[in-house]
mmCIF file of C-alpha atoms in Angstrom:
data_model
loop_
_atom_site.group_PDB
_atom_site.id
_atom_site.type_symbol
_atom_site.label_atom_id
_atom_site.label_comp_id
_atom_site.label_asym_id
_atom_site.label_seq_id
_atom_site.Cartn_x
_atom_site.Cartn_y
_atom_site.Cartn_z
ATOM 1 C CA UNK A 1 -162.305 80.923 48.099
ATOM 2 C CA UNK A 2 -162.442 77.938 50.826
ATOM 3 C CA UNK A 3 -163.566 79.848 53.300
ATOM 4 C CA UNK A 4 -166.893 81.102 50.962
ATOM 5 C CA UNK A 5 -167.269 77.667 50.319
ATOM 6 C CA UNK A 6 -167.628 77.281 53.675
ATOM 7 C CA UNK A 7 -170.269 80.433 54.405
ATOM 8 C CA UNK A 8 -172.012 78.572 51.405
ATOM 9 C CA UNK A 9 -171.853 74.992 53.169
ATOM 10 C CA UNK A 10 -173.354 76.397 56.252
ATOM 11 C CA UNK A 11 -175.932 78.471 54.584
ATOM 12 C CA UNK A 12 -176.994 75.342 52.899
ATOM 13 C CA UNK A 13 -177.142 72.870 55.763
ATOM 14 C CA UNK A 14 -179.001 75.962 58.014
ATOM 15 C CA UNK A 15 -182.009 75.848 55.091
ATOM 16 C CA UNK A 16 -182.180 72.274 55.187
ATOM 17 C CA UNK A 17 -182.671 72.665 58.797
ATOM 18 C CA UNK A 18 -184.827 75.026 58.384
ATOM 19 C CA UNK A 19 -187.180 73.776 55.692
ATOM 20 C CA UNK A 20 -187.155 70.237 58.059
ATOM 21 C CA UNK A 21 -188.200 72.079 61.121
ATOM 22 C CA UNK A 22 -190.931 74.057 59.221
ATOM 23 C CA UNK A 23 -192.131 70.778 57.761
ATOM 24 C CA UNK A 24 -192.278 69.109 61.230
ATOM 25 C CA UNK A 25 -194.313 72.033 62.515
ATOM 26 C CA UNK A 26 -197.117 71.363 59.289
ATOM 27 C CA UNK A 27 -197.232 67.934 59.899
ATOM 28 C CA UNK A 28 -197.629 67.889 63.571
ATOM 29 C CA UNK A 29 -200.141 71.138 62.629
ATOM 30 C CA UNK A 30 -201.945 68.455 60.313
ATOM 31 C CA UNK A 31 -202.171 66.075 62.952
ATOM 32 C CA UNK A 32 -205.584 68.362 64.312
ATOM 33 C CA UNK A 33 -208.569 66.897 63.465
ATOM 34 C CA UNK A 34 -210.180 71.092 63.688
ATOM 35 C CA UNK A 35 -208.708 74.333 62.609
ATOM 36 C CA UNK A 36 -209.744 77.848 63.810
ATOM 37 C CA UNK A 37 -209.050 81.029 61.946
ATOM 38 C CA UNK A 38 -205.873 81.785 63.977
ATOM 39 C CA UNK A 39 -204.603 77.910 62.814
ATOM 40 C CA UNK A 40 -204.981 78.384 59.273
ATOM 41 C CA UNK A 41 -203.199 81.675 58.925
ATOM 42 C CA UNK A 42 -200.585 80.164 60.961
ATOM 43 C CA UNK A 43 -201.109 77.056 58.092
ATOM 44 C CA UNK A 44 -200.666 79.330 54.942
ATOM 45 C CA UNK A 45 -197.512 81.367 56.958
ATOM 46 C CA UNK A 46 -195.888 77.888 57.324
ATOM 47 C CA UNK A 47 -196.951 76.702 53.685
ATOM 48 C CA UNK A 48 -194.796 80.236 52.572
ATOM 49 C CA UNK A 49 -191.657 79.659 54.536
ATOM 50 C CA UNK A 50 -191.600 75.967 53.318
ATOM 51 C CA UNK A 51 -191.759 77.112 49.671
ATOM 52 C CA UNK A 52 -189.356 80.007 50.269
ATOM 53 C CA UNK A 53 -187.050 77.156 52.115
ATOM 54 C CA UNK A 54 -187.752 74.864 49.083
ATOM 55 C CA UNK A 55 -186.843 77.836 46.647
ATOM 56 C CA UNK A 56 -183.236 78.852 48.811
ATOM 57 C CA UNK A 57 -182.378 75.109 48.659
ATOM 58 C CA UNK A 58 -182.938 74.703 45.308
ATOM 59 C CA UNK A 59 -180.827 77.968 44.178
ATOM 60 C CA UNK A 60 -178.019 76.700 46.547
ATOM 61 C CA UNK A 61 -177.999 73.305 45.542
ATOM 62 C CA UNK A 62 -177.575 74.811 41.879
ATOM 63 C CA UNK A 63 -174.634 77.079 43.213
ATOM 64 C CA UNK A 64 -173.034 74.274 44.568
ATOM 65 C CA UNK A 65 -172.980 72.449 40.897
ATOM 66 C CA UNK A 66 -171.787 76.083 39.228
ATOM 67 C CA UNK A 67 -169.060 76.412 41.478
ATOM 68 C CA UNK A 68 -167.827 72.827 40.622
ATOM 69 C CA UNK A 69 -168.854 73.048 36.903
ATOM 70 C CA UNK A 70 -167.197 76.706 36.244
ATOM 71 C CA UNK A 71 -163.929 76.168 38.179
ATOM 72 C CA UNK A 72 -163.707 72.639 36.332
ATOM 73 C CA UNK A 73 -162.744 74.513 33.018
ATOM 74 C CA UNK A 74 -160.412 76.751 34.318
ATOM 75 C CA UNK A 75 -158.419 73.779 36.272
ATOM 76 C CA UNK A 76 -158.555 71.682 33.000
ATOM 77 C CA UNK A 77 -157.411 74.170 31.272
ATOM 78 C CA UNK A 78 -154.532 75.245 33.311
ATOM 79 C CA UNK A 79 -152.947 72.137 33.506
ATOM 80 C CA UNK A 80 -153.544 71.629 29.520
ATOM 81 C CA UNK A 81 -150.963 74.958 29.537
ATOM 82 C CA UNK A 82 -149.092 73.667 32.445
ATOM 83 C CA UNK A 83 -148.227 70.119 30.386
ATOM 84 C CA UNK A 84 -147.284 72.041 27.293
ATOM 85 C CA UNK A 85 -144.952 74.403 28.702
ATOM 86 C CA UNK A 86 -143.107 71.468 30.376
ATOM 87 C CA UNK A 87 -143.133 69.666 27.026
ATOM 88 C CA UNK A 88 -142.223 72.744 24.670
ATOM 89 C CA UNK A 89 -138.607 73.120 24.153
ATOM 90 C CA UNK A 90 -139.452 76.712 21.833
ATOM 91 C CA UNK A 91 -138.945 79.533 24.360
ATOM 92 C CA UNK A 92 -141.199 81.794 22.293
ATOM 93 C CA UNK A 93 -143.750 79.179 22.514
ATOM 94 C CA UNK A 94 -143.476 79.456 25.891
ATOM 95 C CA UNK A 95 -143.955 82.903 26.459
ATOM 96 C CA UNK A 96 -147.073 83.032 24.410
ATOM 97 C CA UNK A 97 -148.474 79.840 26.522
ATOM 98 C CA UNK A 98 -147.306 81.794 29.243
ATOM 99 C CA UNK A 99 -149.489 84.415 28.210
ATOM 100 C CA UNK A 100 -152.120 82.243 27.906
ATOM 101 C CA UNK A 101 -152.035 81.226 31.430
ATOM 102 C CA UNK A 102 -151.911 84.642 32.773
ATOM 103 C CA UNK A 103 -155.051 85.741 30.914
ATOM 104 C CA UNK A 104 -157.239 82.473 32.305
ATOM 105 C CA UNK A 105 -155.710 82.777 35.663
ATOM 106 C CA UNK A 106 -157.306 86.580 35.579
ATOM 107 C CA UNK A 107 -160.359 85.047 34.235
ATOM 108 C CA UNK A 108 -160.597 82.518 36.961
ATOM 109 C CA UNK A 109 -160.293 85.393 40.069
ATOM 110 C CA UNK A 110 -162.825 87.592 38.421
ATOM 111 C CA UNK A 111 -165.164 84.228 37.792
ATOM 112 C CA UNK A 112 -164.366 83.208 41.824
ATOM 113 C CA UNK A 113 -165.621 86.900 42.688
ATOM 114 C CA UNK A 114 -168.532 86.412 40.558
ATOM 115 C CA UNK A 115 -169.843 83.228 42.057
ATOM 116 C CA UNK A 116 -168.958 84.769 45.989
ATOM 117 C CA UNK A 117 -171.437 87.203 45.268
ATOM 118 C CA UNK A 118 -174.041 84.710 45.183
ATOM 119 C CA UNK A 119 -172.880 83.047 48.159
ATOM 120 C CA UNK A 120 -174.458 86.130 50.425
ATOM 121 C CA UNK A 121 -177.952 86.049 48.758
ATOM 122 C CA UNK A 122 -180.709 85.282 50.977
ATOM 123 C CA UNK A 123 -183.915 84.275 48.327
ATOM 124 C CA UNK A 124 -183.746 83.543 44.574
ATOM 125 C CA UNK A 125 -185.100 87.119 43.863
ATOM 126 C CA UNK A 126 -181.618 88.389 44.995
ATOM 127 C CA UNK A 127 -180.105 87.263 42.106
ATOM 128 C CA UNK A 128 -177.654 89.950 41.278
ATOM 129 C CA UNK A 129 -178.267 90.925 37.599
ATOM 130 C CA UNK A 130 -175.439 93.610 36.016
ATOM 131 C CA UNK A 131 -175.494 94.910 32.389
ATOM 132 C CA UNK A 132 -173.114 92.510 30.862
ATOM 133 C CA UNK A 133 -172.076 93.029 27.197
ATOM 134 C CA UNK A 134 -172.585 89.472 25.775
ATOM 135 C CA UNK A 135 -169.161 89.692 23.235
ATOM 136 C CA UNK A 136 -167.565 90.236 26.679
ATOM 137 C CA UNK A 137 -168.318 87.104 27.865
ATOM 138 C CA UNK A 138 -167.851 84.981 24.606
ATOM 139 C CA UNK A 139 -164.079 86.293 24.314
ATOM 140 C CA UNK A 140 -163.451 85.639 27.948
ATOM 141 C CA UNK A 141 -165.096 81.919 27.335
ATOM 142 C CA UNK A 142 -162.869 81.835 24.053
ATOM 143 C CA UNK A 143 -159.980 82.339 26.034
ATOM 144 C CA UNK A 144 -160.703 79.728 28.290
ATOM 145 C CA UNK A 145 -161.472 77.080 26.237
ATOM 146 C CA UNK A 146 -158.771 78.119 23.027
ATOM 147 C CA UNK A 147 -155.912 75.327 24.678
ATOM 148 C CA UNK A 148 -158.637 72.837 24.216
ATOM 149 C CA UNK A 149 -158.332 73.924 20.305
ATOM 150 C CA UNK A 150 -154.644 72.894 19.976
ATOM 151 C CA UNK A 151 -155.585 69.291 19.790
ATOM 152 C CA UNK A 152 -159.139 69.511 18.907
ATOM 153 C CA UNK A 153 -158.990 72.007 15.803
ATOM 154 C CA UNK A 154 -161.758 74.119 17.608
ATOM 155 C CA UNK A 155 -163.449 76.773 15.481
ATOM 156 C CA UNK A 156 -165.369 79.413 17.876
ATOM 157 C CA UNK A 157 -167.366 81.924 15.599
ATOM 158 C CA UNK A 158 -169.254 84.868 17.091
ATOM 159 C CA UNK A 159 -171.356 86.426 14.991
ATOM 160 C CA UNK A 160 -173.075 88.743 18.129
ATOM 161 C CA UNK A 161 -172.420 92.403 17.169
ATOM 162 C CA UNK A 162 -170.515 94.171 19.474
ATOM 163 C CA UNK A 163 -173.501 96.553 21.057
ATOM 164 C CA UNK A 164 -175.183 93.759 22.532
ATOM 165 C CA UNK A 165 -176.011 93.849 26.102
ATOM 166 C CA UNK A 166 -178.087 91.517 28.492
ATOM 167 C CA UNK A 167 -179.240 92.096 32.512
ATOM 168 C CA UNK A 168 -177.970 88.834 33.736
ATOM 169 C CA UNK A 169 -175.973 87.363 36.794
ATOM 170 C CA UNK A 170 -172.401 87.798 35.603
ATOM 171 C CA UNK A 171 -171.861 84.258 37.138
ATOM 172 C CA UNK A 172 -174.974 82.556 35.381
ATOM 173 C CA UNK A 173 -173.863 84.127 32.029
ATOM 174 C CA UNK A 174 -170.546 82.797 31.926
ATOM 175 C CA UNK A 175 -171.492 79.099 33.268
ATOM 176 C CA UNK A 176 -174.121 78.923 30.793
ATOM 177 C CA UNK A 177 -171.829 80.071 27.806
ATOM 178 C CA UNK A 178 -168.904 77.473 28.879
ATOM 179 C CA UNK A 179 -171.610 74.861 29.146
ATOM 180 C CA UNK A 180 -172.049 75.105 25.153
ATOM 181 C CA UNK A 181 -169.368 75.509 24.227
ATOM 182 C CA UNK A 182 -167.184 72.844 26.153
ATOM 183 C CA UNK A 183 -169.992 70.300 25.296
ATOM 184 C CA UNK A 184 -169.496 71.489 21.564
ATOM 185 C CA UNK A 185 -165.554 69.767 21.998
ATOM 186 C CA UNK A 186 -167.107 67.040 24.566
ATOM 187 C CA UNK A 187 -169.648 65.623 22.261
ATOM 188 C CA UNK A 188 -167.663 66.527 18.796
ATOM 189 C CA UNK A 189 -168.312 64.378 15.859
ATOM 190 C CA UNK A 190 -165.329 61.897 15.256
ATOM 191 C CA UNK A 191 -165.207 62.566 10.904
ATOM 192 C CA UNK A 192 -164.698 66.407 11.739
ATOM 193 C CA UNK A 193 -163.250 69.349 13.994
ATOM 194 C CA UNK A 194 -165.688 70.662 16.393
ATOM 195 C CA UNK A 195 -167.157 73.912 15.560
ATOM 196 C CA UNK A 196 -169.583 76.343 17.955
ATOM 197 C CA UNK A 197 -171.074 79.153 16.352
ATOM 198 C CA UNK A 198 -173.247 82.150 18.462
ATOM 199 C CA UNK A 199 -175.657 84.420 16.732
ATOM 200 C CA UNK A 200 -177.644 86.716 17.905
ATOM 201 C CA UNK A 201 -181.256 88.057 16.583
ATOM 202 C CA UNK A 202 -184.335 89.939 18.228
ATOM 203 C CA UNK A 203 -188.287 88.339 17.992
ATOM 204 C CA UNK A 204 -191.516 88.837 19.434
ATOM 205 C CA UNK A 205 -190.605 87.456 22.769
ATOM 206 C CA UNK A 206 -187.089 89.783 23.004
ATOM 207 C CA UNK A 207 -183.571 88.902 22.801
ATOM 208 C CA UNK A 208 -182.511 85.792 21.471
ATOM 209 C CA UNK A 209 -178.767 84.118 21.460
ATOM 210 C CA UNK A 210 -178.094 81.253 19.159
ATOM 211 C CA UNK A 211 -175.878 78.031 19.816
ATOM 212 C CA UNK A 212 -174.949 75.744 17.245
ATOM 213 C CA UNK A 213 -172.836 73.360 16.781
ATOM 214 C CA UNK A 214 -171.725 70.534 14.151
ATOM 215 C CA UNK A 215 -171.382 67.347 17.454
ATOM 216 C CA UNK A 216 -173.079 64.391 17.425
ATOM 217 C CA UNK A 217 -176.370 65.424 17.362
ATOM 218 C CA UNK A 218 -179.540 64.494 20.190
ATOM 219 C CA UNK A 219 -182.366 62.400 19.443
ATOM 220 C CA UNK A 220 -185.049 64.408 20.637
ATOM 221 C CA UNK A 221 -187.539 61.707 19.874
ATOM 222 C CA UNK A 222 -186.092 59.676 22.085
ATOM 223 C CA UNK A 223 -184.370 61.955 24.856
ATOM 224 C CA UNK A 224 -186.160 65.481 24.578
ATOM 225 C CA UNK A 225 -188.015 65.239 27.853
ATOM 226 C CA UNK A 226 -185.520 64.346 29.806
ATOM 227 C CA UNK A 227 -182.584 66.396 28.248
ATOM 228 C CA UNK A 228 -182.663 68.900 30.702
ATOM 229 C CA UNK A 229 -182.837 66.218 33.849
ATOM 230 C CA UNK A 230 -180.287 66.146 36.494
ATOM 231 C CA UNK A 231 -177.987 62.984 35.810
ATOM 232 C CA UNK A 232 -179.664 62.477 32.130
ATOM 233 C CA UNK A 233 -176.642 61.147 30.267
ATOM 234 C CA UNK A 234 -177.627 60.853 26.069
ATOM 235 C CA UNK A 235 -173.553 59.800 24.582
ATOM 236 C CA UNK A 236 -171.458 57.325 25.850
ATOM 237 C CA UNK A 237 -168.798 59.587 26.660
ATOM 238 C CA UNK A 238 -165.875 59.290 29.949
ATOM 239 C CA UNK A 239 -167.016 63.009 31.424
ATOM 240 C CA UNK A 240 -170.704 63.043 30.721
ATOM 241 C CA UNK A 241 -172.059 64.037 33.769
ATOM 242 C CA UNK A 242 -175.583 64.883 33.271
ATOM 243 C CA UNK A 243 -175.135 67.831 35.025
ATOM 244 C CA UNK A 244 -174.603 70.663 32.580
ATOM 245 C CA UNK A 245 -177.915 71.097 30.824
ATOM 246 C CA UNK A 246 -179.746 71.029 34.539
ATOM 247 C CA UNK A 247 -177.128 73.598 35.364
ATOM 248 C CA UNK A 248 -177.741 75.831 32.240
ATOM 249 C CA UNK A 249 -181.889 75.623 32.148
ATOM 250 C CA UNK A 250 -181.761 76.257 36.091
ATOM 251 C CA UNK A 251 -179.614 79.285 35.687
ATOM 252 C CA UNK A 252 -181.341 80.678 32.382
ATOM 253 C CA UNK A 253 -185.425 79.882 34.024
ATOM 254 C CA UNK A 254 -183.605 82.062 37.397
ATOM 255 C CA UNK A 255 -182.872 84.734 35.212
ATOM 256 C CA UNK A 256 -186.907 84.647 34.106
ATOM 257 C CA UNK A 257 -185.822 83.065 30.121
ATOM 258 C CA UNK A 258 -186.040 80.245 28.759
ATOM 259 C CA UNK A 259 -184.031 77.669 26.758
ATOM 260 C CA UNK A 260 -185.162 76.012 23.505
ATOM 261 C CA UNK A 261 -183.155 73.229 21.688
ATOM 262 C CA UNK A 262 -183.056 71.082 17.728
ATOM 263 C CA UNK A 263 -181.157 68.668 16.806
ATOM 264 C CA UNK A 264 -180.364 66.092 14.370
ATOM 265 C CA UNK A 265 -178.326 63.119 14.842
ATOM 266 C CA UNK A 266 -174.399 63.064 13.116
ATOM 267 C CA UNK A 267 -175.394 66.584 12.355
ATOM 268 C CA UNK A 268 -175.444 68.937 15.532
ATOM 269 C CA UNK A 269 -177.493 70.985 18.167
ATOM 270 C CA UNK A 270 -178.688 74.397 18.059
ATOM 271 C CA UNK A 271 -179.917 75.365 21.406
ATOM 272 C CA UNK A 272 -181.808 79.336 21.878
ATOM 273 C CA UNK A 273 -181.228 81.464 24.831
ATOM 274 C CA UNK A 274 -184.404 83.960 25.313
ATOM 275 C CA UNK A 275 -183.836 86.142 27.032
ATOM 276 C CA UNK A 276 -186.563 88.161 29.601
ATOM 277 C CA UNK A 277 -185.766 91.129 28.210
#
């Protein structure tokens, strides 16, 4: 894992060289007071490389956050299991905690191969998209967040039939799904247990996968432009971040959807995945 998260670190600081030495070369470029023919095709070639440059950085900048955000949940997770088995006197407890931690620990290799895939691309169209069945996904997300439910009351309801299947990047999917549904226990209501629920439906613009939950609630009023921002923080809470929406409408506009959100404070959030297809 370290040493793809080193390939990645170098890949990122080569494109930032890159897009700097590009830039220099239009600037000095713009520095002429004339331009021939030859000079402005050589103009719009450098204009493309900086926005390709621009794009790359950009879609490794957002790896760099997954990477962190994903493998955050897993680690958290862990050592919630870890503390309880020290704690737990029941050896049949045990065993099924142990089971627990067996299952994420599988979950957290497959997710590491996932997001090393991504590592190797060179532009954002090289997204690698898979058929993914989408109740896939929501049980392995269930599994990794169902320790946070022992002290939290959690109540995770699918209601996506089992036949439903998306093109998406296997990493993407899964970051975006934990993203809900960890902010559904982050930003829970303090008069009740948390509760997520995912539906699924089909309209004019394709698929569509529904998040709600019964939290605190956004003011949209107030926050909706900036709800998506990088470091936009709306709840005065110890692990807000303002990370994990830019994360999730990054990864779902890569993947050609987009993200749509209500709300009502003290009540909850519904956000809608649509998806391309």
């Amino acid at each position: 894992m370290f040493y793809k998260l080193l390939i990645l670190l170098n890949l990122y600081l080569q494109c930032n060289d890159d897009a700097e030495r590009v830039n220099n070369e239009y600037n000095i470029m713009n520095d002429t007071e004339t331009y021939n023919p030859s000079e402005q095709e050589r103009e719009s070639r450098l204009i493309d490389k900086i926005n390709k440059a621009n794009e790359l950085n950009a879609m490794l900048l957002n790896l760099f956050y997954t990477v962190s955000h994903n493998l955050n949940a897993y680690t958290s997770n862990i050592k919630m299991l870890l503390d309880l088995i020290d704690f737990e006197e029941d050896p049949a407890e045990n065993r099924k905690n142990l089971d627990y931690l067996r299952l994420v620990s599988n979950d957290l290799n497959k997710t590491i191969t996932d997001l090393s895939q991504i590592v190797y691309v060179q532009n954002s169209s090289d997204i690698i998209k898979e058929k993914l069945n989408l109740n896939e996904f929501l049980n392995k997300v269930k599994n990794v967040i169902d320790a946070y439910s022992i002290d939290d009351k959690l109540r995770f309801i699918n209601k996506v039939p089992n036949d439903v299947y998306v093109n998406y990047n296997p990493a993407y999917l899964e970051s975006i799904l934990l993203n809900f549904s960890t902010n559904a226990i982050k930003y829970a209501h303090p008069e009740r247990f948390p509760t997520i629920e995912f539906g699924y439906s089909v309209d004019n613009t394709g698929k569509v996968l529904t998040i709600t939950d019964n939290g605190l609630g956004i003011d949209l009023e107030r926050y909706g432009t900036s709800l998506f921002g990088l470091n936009q923080t709306f709840h005065q809470h110890e692990n807000a971040n303002g990370i994990g929406l830019y994360i999730t409408k990054y990864q779902i506009e890569a993947m050609k959807g987009m993200v749509s959100v209500s709300s009502k404070v003290g009540e909850g959030t519904t956000f809608k995945i649509h998806f391309s297809e």
